[in-house]
Structures are given as structure tokens and as C-alpha cells.
mmCIF file of N, CA and C in Angstrom:
data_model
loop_
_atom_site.group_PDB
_atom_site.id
_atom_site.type_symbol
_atom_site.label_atom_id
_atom_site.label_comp_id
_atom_site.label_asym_id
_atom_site.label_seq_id
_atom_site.Cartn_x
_atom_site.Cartn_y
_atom_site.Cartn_z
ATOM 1 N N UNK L 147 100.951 2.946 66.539
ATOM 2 C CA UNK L 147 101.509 4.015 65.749
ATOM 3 C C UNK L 147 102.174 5.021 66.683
ATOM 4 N N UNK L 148 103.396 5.168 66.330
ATOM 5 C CA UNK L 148 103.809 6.115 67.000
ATOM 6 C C UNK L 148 103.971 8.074 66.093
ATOM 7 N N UNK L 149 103.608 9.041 67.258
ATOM 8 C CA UNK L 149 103.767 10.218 66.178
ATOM 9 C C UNK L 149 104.457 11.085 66.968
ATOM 10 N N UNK L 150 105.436 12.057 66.874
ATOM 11 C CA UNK L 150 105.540 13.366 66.997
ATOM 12 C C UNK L 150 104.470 14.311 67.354
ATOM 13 N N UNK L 151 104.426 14.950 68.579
ATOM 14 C CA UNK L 151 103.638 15.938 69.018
ATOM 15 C C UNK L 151 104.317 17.020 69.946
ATOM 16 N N UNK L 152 103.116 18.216 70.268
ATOM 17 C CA UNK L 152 104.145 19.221 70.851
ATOM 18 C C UNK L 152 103.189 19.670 71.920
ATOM 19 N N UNK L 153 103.652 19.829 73.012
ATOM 20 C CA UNK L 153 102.716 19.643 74.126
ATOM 21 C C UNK L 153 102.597 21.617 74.522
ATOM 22 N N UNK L 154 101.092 21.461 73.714
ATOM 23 C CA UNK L 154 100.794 22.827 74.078
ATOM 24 C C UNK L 154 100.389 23.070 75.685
ATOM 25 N N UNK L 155 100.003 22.109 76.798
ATOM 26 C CA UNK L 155 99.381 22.794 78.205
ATOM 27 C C UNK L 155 99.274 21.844 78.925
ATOM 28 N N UNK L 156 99.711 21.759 79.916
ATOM 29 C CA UNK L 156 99.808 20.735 80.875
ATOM 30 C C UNK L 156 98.200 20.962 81.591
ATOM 31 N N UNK L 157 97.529 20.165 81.244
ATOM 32 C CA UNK L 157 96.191 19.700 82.231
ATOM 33 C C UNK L 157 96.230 19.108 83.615
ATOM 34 N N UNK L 158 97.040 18.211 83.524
ATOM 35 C CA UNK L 158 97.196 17.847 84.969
ATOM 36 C C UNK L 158 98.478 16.821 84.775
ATOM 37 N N UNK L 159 99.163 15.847 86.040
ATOM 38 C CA UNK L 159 100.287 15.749 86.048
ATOM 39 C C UNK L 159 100.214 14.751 84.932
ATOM 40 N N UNK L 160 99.069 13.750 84.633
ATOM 41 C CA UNK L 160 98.677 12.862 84.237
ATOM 42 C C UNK L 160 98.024 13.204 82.385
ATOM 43 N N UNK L 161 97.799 14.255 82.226
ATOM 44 C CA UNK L 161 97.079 14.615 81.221
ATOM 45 C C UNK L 161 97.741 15.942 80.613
ATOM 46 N N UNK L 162 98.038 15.855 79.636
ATOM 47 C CA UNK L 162 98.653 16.857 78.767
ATOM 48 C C UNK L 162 97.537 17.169 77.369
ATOM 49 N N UNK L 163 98.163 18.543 77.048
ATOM 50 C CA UNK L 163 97.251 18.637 75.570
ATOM 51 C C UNK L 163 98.121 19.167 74.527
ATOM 52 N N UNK L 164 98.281 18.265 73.310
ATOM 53 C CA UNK L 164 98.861 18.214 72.424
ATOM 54 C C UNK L 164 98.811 18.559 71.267
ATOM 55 N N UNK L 165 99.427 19.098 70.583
ATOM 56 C CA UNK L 165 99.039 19.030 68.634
ATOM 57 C C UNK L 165 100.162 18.825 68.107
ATOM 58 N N UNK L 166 99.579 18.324 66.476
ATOM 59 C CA UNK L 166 100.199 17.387 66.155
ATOM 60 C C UNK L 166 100.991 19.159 65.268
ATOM 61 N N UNK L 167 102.481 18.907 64.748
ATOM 62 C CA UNK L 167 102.604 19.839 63.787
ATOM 63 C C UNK L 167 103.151 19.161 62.256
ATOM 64 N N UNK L 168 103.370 20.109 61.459
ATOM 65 C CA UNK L 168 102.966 20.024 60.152
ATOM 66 C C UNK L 168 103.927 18.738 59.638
ATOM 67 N N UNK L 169 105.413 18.777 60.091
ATOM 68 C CA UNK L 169 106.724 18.155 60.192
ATOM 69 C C UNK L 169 106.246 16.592 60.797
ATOM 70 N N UNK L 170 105.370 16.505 61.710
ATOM 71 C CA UNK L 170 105.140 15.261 62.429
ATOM 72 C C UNK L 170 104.342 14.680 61.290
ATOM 73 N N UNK L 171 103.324 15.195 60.580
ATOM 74 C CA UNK L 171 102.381 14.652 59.352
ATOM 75 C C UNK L 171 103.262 13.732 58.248
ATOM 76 N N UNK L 172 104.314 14.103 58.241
ATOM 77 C CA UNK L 172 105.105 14.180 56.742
ATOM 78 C C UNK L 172 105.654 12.437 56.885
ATOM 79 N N UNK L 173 105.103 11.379 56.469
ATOM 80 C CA UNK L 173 105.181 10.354 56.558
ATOM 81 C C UNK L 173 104.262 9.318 57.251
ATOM 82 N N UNK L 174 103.353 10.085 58.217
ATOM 83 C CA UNK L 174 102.493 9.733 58.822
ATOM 84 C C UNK L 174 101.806 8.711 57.203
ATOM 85 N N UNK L 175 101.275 7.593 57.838
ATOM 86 C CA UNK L 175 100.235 6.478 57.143
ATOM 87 C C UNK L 175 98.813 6.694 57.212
ATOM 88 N N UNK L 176 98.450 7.564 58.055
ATOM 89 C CA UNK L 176 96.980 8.455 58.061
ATOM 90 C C UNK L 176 97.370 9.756 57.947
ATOM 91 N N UNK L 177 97.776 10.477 57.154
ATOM 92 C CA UNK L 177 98.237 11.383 56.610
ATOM 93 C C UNK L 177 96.213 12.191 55.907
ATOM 94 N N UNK L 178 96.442 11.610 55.399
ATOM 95 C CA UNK L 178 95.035 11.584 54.394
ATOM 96 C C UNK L 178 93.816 11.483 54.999
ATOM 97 N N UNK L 179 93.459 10.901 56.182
ATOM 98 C CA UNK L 179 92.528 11.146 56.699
ATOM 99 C C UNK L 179 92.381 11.318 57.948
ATOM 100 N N UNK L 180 93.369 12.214 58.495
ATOM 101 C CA UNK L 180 93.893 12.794 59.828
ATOM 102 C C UNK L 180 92.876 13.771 60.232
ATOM 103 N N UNK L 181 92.115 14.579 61.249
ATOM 104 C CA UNK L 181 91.516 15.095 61.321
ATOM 105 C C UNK L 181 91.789 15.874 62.570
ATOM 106 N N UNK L 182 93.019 15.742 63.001
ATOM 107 C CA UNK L 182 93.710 16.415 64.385
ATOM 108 C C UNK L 182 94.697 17.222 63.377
ATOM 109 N N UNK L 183 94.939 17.479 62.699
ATOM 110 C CA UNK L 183 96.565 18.666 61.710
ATOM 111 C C UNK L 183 95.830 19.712 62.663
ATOM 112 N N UNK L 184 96.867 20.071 63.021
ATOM 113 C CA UNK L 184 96.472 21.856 63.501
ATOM 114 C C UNK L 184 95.629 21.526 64.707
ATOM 115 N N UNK L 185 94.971 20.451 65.246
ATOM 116 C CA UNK L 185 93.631 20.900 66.604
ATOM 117 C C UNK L 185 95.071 20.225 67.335
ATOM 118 N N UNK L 186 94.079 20.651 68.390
ATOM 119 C CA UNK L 186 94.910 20.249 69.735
ATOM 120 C C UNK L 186 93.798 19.127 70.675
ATOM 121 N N UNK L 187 94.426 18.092 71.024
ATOM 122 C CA UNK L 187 93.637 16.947 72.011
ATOM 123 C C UNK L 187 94.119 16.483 73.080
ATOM 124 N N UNK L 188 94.272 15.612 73.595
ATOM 125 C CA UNK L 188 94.379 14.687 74.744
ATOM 126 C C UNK L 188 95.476 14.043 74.587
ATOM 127 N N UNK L 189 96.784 13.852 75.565
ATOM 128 C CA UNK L 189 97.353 12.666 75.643
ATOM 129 C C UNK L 189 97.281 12.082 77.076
ATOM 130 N N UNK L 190 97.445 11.276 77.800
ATOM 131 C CA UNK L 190 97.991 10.904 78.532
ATOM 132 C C UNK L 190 99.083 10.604 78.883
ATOM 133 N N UNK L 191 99.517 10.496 79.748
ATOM 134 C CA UNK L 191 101.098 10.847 80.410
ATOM 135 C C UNK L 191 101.134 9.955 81.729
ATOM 136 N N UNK L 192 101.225 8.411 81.215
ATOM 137 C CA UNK L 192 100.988 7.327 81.964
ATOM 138 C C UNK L 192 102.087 7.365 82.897
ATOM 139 N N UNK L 193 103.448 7.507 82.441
ATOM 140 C CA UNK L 193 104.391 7.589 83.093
ATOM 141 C C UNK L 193 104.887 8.575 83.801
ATOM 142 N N UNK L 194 104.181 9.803 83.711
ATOM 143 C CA UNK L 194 104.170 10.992 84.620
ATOM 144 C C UNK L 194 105.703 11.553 83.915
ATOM 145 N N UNK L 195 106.178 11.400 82.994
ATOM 146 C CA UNK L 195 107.177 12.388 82.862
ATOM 147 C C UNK L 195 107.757 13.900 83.304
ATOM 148 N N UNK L 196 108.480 14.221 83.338
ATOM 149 C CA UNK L 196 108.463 15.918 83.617
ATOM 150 C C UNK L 196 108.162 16.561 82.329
ATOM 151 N N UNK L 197 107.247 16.812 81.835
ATOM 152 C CA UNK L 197 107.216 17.549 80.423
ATOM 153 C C UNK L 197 106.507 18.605 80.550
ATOM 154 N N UNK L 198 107.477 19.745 79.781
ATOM 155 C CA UNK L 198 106.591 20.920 79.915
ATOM 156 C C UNK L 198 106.214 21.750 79.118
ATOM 157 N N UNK L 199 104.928 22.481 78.540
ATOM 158 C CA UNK L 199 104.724 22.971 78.079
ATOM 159 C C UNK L 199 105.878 23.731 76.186
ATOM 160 N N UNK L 200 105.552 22.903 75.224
ATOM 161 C CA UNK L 200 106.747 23.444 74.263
ATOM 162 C C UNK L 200 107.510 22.494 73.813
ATOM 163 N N UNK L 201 107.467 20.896 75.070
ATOM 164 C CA UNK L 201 108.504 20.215 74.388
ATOM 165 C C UNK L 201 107.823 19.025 73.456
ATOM 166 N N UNK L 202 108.738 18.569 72.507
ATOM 167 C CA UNK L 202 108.017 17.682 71.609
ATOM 168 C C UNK L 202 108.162 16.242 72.414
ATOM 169 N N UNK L 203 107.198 15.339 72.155
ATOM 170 C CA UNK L 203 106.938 14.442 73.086
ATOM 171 C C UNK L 203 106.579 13.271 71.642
ATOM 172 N N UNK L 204 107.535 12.143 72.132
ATOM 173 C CA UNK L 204 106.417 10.534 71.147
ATOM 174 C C UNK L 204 105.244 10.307 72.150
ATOM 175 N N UNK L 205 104.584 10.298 70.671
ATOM 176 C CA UNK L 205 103.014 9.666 72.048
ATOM 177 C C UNK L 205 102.447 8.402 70.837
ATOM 178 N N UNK L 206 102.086 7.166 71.653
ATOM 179 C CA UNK L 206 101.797 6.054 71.136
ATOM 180 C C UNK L 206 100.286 5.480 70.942
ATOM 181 N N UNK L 207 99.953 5.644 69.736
ATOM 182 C CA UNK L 207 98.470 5.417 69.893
ATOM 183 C C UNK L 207 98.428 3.859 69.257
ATOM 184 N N UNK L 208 97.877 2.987 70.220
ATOM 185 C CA UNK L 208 97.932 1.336 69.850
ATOM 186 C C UNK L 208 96.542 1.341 68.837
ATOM 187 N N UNK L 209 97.096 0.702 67.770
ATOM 188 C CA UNK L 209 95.928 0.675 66.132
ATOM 189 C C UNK L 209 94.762 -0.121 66.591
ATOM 190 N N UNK L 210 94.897 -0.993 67.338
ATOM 191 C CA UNK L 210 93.604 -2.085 67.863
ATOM 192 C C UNK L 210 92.835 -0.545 69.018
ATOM 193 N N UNK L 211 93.427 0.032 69.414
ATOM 194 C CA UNK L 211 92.124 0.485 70.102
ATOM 195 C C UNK L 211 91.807 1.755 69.102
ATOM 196 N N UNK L 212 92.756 2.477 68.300
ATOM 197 C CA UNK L 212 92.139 3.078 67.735
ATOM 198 C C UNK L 212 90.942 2.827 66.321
ATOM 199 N N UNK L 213 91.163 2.038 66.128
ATOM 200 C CA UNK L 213 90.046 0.513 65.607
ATOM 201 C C UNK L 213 89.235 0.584 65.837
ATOM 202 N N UNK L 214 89.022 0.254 67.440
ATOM 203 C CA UNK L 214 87.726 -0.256 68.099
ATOM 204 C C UNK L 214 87.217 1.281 68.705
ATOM 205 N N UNK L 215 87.772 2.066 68.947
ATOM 206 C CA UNK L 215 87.047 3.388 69.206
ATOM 207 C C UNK L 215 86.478 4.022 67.648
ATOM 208 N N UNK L 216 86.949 3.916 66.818
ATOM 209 C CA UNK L 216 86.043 3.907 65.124
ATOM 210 C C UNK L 216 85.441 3.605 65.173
ATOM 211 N N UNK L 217 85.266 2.213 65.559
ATOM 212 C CA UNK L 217 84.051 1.262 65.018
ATOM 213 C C UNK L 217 83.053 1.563 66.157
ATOM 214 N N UNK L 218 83.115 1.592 67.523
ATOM 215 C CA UNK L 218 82.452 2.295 68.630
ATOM 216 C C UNK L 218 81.896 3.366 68.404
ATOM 217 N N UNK L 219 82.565 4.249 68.208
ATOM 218 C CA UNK L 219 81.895 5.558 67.609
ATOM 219 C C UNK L 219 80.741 5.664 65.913
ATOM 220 N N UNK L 220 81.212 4.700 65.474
ATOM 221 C CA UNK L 220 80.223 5.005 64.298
ATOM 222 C C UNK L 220 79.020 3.384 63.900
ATOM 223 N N UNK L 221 79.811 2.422 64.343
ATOM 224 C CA UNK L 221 79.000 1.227 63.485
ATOM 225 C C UNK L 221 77.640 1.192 64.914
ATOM 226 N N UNK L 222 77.754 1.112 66.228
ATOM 227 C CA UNK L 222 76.935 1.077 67.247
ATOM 228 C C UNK L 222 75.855 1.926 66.934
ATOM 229 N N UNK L 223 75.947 3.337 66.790
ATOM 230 C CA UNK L 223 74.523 3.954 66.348
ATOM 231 C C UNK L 223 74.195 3.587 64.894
ATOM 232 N N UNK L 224 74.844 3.519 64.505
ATOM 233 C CA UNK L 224 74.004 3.016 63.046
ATOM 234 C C UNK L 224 73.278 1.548 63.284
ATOM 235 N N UNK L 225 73.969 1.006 63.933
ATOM 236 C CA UNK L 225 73.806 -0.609 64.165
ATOM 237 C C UNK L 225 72.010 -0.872 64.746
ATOM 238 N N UNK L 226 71.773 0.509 65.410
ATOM 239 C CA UNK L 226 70.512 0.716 66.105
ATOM 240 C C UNK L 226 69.205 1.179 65.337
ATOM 241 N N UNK L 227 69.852 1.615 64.318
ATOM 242 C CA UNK L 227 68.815 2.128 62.993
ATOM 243 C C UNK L 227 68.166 1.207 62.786
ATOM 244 N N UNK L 228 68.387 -0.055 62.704
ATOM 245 C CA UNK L 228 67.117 -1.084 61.908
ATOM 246 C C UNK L 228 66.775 -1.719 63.189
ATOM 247 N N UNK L 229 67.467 -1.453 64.522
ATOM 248 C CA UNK L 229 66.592 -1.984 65.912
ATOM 249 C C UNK L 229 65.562 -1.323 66.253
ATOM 250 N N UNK L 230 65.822 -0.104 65.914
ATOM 251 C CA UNK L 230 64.469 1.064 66.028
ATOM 252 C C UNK L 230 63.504 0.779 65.142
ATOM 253 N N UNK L 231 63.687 0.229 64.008
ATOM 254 C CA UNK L 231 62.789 0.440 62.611
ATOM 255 C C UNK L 231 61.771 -0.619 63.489
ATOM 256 N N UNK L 232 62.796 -1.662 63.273
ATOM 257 C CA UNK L 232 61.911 -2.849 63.918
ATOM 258 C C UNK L 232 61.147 -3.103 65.047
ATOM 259 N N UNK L 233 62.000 -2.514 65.945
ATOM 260 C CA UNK L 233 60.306 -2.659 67.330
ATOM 261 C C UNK L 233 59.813 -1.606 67.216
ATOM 262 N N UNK L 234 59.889 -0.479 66.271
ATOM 263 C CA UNK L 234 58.398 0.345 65.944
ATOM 264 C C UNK L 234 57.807 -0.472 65.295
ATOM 265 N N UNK L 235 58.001 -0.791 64.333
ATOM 266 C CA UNK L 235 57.131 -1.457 63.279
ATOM 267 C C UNK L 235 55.582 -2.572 64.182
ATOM 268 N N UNK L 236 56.728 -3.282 65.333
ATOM 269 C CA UNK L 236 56.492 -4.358 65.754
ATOM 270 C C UNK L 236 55.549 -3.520 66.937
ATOM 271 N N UNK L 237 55.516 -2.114 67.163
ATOM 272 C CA UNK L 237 54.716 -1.521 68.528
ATOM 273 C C UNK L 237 53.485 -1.341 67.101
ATOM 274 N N UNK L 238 53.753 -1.212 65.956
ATOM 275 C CA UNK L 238 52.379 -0.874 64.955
ATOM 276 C C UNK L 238 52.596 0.372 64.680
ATOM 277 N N UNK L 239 53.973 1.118 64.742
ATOM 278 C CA UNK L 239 54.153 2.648 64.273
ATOM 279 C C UNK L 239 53.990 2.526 62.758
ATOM 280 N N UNK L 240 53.388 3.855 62.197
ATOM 281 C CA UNK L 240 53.002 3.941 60.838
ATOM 282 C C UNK L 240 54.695 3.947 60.066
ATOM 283 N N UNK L 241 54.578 3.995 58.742
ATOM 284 C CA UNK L 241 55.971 3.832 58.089
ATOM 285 C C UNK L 241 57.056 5.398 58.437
ATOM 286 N N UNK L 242 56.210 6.264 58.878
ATOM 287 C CA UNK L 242 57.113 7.545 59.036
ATOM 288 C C UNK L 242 57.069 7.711 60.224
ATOM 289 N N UNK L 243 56.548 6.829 60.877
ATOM 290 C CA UNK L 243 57.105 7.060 62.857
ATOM 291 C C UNK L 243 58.059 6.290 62.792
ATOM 292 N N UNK L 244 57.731 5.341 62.268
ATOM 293 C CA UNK L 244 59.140 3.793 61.889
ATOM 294 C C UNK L 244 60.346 4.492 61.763
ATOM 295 N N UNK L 245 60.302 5.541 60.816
ATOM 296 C CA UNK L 245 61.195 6.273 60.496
ATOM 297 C C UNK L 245 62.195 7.240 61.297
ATOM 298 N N UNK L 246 61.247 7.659 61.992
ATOM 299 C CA UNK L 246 61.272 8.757 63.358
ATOM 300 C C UNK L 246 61.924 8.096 64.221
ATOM 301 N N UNK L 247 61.936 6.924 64.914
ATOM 302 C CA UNK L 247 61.850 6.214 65.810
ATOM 303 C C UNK L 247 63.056 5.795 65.696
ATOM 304 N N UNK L 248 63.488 5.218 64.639
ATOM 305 C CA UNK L 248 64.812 4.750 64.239
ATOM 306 C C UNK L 248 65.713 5.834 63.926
ATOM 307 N N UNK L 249 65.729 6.915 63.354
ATOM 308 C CA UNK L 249 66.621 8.274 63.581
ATOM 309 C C UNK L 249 66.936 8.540 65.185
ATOM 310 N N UNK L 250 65.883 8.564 65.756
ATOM 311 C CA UNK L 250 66.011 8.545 67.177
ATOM 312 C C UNK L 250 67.062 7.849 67.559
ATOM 313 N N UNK L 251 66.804 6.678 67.384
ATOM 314 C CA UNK L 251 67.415 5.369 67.485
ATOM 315 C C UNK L 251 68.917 5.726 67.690
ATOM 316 N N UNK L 252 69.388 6.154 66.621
ATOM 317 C CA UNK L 252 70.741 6.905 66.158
ATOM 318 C C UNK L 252 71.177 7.141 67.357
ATOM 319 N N UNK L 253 70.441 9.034 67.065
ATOM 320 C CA UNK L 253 70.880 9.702 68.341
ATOM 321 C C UNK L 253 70.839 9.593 69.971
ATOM 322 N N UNK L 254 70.371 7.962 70.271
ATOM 323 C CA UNK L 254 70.644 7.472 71.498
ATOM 324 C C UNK L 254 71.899 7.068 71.353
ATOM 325 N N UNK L 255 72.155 6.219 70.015
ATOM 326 C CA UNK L 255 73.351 5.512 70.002
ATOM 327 C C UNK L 255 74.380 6.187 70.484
ATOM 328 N N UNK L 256 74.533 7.548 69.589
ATOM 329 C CA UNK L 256 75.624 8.496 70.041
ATOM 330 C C UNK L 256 75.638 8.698 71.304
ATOM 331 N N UNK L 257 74.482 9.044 71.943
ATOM 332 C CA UNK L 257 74.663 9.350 73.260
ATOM 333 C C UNK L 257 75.163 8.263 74.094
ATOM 334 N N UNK L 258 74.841 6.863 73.656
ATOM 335 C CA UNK L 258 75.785 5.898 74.982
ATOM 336 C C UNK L 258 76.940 5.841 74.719
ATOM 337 N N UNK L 259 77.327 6.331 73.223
ATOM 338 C CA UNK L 259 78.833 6.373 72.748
ATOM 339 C C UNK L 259 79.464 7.704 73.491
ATOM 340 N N UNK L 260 79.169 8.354 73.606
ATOM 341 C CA UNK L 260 79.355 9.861 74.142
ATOM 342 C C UNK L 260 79.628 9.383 76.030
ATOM 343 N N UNK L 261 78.790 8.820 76.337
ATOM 344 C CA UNK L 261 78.856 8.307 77.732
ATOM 345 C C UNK L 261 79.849 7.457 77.762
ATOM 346 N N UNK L 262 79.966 6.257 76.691
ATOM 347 C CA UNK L 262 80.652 5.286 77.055
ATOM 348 C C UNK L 262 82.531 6.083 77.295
ATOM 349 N N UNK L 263 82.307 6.793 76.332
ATOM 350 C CA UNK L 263 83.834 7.656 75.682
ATOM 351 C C UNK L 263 84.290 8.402 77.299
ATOM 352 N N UNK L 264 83.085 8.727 77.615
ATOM 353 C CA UNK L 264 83.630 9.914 78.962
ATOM 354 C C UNK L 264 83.884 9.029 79.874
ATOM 355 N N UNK L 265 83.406 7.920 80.347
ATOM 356 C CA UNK L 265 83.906 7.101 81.262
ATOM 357 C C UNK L 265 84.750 6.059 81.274
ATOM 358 N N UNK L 266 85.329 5.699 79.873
ATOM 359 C CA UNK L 266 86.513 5.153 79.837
ATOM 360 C C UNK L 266 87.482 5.678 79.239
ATOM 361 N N UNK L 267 87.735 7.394 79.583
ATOM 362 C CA UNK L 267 88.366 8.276 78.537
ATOM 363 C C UNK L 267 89.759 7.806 78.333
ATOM 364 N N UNK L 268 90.378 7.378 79.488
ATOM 365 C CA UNK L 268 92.102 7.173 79.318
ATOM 366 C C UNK L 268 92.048 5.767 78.281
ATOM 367 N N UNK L 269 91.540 4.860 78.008
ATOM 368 C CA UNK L 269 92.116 3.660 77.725
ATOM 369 C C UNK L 269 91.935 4.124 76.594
ATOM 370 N N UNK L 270 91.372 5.214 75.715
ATOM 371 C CA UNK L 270 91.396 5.424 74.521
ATOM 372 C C UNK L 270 92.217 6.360 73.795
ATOM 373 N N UNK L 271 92.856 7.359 74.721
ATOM 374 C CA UNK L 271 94.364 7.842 74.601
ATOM 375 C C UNK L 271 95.129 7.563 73.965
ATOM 376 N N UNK L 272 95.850 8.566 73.205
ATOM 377 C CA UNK L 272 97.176 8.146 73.359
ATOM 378 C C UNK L 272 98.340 8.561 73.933
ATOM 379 N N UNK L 273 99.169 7.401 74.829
ATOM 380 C CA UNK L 273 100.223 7.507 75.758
ATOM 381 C C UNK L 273 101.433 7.995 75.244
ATOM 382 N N UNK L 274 102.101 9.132 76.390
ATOM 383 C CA UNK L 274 103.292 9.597 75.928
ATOM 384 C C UNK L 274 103.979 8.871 76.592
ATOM 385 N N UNK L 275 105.065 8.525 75.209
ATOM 386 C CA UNK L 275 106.053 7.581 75.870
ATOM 387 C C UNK L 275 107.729 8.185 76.143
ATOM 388 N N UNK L 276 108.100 9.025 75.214
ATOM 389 C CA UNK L 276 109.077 9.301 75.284
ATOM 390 C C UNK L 276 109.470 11.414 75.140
ATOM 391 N N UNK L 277 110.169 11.811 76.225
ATOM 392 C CA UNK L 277 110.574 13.007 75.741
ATOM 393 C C UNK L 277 111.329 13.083 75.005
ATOM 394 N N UNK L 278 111.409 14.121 73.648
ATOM 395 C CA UNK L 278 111.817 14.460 72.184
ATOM 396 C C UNK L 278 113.080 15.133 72.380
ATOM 397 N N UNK L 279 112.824 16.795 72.970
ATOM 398 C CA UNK L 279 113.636 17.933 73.364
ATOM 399 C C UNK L 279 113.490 17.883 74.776
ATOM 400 N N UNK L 280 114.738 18.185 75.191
ATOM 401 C CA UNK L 280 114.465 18.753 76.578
ATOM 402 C C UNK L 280 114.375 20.302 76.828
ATOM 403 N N UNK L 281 114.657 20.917 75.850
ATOM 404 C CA UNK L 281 114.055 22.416 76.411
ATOM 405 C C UNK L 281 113.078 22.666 76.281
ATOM 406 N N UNK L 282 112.196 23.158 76.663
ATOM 407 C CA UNK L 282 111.043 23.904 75.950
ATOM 408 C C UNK L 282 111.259 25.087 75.112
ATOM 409 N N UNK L 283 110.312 25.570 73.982
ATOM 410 C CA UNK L 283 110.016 26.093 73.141
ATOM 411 C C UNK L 283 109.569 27.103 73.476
ATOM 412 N N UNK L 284 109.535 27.682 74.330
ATOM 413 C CA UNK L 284 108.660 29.206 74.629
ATOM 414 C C UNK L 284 108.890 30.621 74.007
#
């Protein structure tokens, strides 16, 4: 998918931070369950462009990884809920440690998701590919 963005702050030569604006939404196919309108996030800037601060930038987010970072982020801790249930059950935890144990369960999940996310942060990016404007907006 490619979108329209406007590069609010250069992080480093490699890393820019972006938001999306209202004009870039307007046809968008995740329109509806977008959850970046208005925040500002991450792109990468694989190709090191000169871009600066103001100018609108295409940035390319490939659907297979944004896919698999969904499903990473949400089906893995849940996925752990009935692994927890079960080797409590199987250590002889009563039905509300079972319970305990497997909530737990969860909030490990998140946490290796949280780990996994910080240490493979770029491949889950999305890459700017092309400058929009060449002036900046200031």
C-alpha cells in the first residue's frame, strides 16, 4: 500500500517521523480502521533521501508484513492463554490460579511481542520511497 505522508521531524538520516493528513485518508482502503489519522509514527528512509522536515513524502507499507505484524501482535498472546490454562492445570493449580496463570500467560505474550517489535523495528516500517514536494512547508 502506498500513502501520502508529511514528514513532521527528521530522527535520524535513516528515520523520519511522519503523519498521515486528512487529504492522504480520502481513498485510503483502511480508511475505517486506521488508527494513525492525526498521530505521528515511524518511517524509514531506506534510501536516505534528502527530505526535510514539511515535505510530503510516498511511503510504502508492504500488506504481507503489515499482516504478519497484526497477527504477531495480537493472535501470539492470545495463542498462550490456553498454554497457560493447561500446564497450570497440569502443575494441579486450582480452577482460579488456572485462570491467573493464563492471564499471565497473555501479558508475557505481549511482552515477547514488545521485545520481538523493538528488535526487529525496521523490517516492520514503512519505507519512504518517493519525494512528493520539494519545498518544505514551514
Amino acid at each position: 500500500m502506498y500513502e501520502i505522508v508529511t514528514v513532521t521531524k527528521i530522527l535520524s538520516p535513516e528515520m523520519l517521523e511522519v503523519s498521515c493528513t486528512s487529504s492522504a485518508c480520502n481513498g485510503c482502503k483502511g480508511e475505517a480502521f486506521c488508527n494513525t489519522k492525526g498521530k505521528r509514527f515511524e518511517a524509514w528512509n531506506k534510501p536516505r533521501l534528502a527530505v526535510q522536515a514539511g515535505q510530503a513524502v510516498r511511503i510504502y507499507l508492504k500488506p504481507s508484513r503489515t499482516i504478519a505484524g497484526t497477527l504477531i501482535t495480537l493472535i501470539f498472546p492470545l495463542a498462550l492463554f490456553p498454554v497457560g490454562y493447561y500446564l497450570s492445570q497440569m502443575a494441579g493449580f486450582s480452577e482460579g490460579g488456572s485462570f491467573l496463570v493464563a492471564l499471565a500467560s497473555i501479558g508475557l505474550g505481549f511482552l515477547f511481542v514488545w521485545f520481538y517489535f523493538r528488535t526487529s523495528q525496521k523490517r516492520y516500517l514503512p519505507i519512504v520511497e518517493q519525494i512528493l514536494s520539494e519545498e518544505s512547508q514551514d
